[in-house]
Short mmCIF file of C-alpha atoms and ligand atoms in Angstrom, two decimals:
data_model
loop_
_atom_site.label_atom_id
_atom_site.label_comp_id
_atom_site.label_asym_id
_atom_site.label_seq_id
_atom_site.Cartn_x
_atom_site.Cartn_y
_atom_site.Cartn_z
CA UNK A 1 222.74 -2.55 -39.93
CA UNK A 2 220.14 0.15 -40.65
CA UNK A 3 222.40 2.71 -39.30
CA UNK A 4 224.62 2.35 -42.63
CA UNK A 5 221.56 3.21 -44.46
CA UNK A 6 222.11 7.01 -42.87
CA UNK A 7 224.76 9.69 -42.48
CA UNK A 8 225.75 10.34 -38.96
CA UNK A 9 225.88 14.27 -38.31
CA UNK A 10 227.72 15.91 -35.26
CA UNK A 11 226.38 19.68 -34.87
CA UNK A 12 227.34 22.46 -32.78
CA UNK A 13 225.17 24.70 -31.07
CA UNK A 14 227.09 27.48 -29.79
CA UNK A 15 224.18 29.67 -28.32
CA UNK A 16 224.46 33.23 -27.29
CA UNK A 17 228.69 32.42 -27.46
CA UNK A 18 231.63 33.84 -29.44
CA UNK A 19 232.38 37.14 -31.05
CA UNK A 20 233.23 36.86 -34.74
CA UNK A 21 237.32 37.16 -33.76
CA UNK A 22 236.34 34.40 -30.91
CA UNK A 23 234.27 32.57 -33.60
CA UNK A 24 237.40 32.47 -36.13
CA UNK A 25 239.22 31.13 -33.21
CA UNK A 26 237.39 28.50 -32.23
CA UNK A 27 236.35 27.32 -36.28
CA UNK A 28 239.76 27.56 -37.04
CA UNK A 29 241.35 25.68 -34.33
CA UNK A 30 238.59 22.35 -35.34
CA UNK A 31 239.17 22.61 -38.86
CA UNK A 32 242.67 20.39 -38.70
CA UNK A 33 240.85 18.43 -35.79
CA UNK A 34 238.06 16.85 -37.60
CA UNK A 35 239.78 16.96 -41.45
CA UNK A 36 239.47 13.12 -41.27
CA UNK A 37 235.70 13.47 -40.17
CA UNK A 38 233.71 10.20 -41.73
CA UNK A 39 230.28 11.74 -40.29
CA UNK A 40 228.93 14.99 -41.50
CA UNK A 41 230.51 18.09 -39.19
CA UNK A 42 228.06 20.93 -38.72
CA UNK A 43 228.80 24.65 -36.68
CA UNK A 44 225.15 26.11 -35.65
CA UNK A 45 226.57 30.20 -34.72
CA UNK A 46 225.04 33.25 -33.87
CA UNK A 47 223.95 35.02 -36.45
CA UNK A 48 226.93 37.45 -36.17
CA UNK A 49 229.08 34.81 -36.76
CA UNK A 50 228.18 33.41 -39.60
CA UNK A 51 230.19 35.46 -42.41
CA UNK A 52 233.48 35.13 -40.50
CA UNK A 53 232.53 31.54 -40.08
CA UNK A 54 231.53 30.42 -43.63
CA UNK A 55 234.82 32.91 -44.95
CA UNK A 56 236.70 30.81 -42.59
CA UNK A 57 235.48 26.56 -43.35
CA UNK A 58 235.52 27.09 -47.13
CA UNK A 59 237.09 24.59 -48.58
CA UNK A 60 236.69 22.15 -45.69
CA UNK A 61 234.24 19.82 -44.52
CA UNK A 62 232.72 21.62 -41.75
CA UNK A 63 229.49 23.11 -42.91
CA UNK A 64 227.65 25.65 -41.30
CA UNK A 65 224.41 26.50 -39.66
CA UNK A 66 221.80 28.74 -38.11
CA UNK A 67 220.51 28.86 -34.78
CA UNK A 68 216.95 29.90 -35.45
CA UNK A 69 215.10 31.63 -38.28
CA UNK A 70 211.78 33.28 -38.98
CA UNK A 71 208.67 31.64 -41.24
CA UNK A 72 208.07 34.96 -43.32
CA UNK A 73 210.33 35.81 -46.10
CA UNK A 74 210.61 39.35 -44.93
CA UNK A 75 208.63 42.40 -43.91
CA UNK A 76 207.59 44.05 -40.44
CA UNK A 77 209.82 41.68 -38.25
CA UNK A 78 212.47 43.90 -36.38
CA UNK A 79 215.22 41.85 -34.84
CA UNK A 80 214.27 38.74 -36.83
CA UNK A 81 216.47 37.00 -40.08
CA UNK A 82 214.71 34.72 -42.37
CA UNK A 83 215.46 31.56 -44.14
CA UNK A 84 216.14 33.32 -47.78
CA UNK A 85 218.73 35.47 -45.53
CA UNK A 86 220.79 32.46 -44.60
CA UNK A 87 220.60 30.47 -48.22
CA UNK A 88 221.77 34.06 -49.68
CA UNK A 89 225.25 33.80 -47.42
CA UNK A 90 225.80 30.06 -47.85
CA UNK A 91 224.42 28.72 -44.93
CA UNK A 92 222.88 25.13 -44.74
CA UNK A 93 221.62 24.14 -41.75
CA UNK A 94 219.16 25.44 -38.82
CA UNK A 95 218.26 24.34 -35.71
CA UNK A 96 214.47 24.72 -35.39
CA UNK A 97 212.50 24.43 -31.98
CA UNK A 98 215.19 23.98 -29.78
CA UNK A 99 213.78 23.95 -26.44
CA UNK A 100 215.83 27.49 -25.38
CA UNK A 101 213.43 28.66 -27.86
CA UNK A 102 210.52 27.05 -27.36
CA UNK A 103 211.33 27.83 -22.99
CA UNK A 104 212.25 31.68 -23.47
CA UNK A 105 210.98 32.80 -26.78
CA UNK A 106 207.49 31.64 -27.16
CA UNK A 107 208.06 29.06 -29.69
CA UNK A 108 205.18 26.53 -29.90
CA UNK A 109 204.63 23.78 -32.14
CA UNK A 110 202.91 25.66 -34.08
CA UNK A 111 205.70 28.51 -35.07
CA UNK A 112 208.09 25.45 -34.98
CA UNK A 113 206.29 23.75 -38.40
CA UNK A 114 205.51 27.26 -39.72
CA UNK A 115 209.54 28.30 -39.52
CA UNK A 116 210.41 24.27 -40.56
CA UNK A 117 208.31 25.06 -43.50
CA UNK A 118 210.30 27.93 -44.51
CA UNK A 119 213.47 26.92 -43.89
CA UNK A 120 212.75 23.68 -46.38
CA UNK A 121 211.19 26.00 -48.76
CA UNK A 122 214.59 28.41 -48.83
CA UNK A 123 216.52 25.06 -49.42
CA UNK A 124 217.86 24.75 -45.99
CA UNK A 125 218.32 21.30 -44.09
CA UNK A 126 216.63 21.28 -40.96
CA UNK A 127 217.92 20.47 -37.48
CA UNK A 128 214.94 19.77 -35.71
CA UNK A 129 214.47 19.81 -32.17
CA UNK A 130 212.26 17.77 -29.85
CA UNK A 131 212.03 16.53 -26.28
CA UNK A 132 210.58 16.53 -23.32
CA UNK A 133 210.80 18.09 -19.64
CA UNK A 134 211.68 16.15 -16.56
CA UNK A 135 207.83 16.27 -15.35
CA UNK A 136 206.85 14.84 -18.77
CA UNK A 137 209.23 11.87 -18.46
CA UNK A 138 208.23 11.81 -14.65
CA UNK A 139 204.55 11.45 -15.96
CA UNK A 140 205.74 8.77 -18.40
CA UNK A 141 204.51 11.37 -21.39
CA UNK A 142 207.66 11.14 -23.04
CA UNK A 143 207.21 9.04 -26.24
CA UNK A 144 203.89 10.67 -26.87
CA UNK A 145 204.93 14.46 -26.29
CA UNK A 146 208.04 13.74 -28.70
CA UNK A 147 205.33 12.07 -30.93
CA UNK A 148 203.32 14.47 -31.25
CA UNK A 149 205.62 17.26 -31.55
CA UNK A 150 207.38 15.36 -34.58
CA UNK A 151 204.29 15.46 -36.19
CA UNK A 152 203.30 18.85 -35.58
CA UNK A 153 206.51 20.33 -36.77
CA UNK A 154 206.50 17.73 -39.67
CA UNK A 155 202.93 19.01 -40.71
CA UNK A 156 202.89 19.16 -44.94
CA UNK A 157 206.62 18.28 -45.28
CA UNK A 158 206.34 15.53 -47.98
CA UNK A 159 208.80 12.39 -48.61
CA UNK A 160 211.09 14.17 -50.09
CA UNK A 161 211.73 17.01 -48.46
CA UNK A 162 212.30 14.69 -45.12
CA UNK A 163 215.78 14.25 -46.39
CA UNK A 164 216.61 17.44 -45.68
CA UNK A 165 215.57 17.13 -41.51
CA UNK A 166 217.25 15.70 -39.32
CA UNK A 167 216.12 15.36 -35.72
CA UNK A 168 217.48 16.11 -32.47
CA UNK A 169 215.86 14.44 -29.47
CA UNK A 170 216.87 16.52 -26.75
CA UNK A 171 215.50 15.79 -23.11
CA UNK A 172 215.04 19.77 -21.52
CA UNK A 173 216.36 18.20 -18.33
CA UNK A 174 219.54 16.99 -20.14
CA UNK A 175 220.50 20.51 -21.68
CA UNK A 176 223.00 22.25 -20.16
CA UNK A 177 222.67 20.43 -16.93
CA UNK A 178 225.54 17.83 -17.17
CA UNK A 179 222.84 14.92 -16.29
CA UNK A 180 222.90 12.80 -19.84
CA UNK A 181 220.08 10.76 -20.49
CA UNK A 182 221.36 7.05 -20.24
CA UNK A 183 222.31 5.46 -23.93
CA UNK A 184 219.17 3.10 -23.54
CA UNK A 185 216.91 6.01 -22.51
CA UNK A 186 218.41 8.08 -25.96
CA UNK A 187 218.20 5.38 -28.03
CA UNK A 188 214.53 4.52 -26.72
CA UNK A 189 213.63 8.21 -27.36
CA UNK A 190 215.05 8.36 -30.91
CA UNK A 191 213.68 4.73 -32.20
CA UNK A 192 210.15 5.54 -30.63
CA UNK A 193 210.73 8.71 -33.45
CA UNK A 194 211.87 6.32 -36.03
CA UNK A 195 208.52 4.79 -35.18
CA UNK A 196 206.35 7.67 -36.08
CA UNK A 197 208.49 8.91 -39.16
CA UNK A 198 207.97 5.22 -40.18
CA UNK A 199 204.08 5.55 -39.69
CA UNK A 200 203.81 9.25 -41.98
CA UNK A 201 206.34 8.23 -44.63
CA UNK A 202 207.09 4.33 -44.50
CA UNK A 203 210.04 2.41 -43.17
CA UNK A 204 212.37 3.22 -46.07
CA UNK A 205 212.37 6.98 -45.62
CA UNK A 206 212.05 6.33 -41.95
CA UNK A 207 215.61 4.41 -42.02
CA UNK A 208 217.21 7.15 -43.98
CA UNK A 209 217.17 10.16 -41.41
CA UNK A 210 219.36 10.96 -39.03
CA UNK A 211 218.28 10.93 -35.41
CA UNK A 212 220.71 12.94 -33.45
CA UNK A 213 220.80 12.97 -29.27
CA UNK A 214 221.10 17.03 -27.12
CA UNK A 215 221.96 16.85 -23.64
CA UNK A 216 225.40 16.88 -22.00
CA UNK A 217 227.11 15.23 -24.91
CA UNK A 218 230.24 15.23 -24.26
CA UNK A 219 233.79 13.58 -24.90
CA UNK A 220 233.68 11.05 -22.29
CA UNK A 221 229.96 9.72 -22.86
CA UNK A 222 229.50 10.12 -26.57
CA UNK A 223 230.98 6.85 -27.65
CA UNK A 224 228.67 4.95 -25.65
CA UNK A 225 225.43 7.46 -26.87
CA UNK A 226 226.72 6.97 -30.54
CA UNK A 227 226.87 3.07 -30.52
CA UNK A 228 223.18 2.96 -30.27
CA UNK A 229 221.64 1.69 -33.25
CA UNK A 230 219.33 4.68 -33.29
CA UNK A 231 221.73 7.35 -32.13
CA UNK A 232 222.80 8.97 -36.09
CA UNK A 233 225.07 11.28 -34.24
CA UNK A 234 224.72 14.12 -31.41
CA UNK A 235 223.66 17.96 -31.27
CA UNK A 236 226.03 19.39 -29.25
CA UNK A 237 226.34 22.22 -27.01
CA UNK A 238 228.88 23.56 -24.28
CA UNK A 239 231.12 20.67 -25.99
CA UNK A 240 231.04 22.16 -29.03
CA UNK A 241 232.82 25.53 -27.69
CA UNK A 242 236.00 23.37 -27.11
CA UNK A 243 237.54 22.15 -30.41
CA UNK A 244 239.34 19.33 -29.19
CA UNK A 245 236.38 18.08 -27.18
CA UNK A 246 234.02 18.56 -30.07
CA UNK A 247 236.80 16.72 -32.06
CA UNK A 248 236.57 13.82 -30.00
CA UNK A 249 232.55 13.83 -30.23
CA UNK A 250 233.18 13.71 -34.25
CA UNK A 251 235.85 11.16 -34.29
CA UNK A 252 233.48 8.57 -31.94
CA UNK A 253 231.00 9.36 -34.53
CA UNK A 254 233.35 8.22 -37.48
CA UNK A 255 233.97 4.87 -36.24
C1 PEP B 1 222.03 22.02 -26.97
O1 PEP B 1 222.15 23.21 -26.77
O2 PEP B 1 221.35 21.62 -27.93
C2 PEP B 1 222.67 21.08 -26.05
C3 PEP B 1 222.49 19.80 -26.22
O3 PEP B 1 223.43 21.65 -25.07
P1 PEP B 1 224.43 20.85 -24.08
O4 PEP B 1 225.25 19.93 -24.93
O5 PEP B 1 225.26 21.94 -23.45
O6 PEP B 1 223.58 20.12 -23.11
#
């Protein structure tokens, strides 16, 4: 019932993957694949992909995204693109704290609410990413380390501005690894989140955002992860770099 209140959203994350002539490829091959998308369809590329890639979806309903971006609005930052940089080319999504990130870049929860501040302030719609490891869940820390980092990152974003972040609850031992977390344990994860965006901004707002699940989505198990009633659609990644298996993650979502 409350799921109609919200969009479902099926991203890609391609990760370090695809040339730009690979990238045209691969966009071009799911554009007649998920035409008849009722969810919103999202492509998250590397950042050398992204004018081939927005040249390439215009005038469909794929939309495209970042993978990453930084919290200053320029300056002394060699190597790193910020949030104004992305808006400037079109692009309307990033993926913010994803655990790659957070594992092998230094991200903390800290950088992760001072880059989702900037990427709201530039106008972008945030994918945000939160989960935990396998020795958190082992320890039973799960619902409070994806509390808290939901709150951290969500630190000074206001009512409003929610509606343009959308979450991704993506177990670390789940990513990448073929082991999905069951469709109870994904939809316990993301309605424990509803929980806490209900407690900062009220159960109205709380209802509207879309709760995405990461981890080994794929075309056989993402019916059954998408029927949840808290599962708004899926972050996706090695699935994503296959059009007609992404295709098939975006037409469960439609249903
Ligand atoms: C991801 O990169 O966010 C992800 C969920 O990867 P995969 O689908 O490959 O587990």
């Amino acid at each position: 019932m409350n799921k109609q209140l919200r969009k479902a959203v099926i991203a890609g994350n391609w990760k370090m993957n695809k040339t730009p002539a690979e990238a045209k490829t691969l966009v071009e091959e799911m554009i007649p694949l998920t035409k008849d998308a009722d969810c919103g369809v999202v492509v998250c590329v590397p950042y050398v992909d992204l004018c081939t890639v927005l040249d390439a979806v215009k005038g469909t309903n794929i939309e495209v995204g970042a993978e990453n971006c930084h919290w200053e609005k320029s300056g002394a930052y060699t190597g790193e693109i910020s949030a104004d940089m992305l808006t400037s080319m079109g692009v309307k999504y990033v993926i913010i704290g994803h655990s790659e990130r957070r594992t092998y870049f230094g991200d903390t929860d800290v950088t992760v609410q001072k880059r989702v501040r900037a990427a709201l302030d530039a106008g972008l719609t945030v994918i945000l990413c939160v989960g935990e490891y396998l020795e958190q869940r082992e320890q039973g820390v799960t619902n409070e380390l994806v509390a808290m980092q939901t709150k951290i990152a969500l630190g000074g974003v206001s009512c409003e501005e929610l509606s343009r972040v959308i979450i991704a609850y993506e177990p670390v031992w789940a990513i990448g690894t073929g082991k999905t977390a069951t469709a109870e344990q994904a939809n316990e994860v993301c309605a424990e989140i509803r929980r806490v965006l209900s407690s900062l901004y009220g159960s109205e707002a709380a209802n509207g955002v879309t709760i995405q699940y990461g981890g080994s989505m794929n075309a056989k198990n993402a019916e059954e992860l998408l029927d949840q009633p808290d599962v708004d659609g899926g972050l996706i990644g090695g699935a994503s770099l296959k059009a007609e298996d992404f295709s098939i993650i975006v037409k469960a979502a439609s249903r």
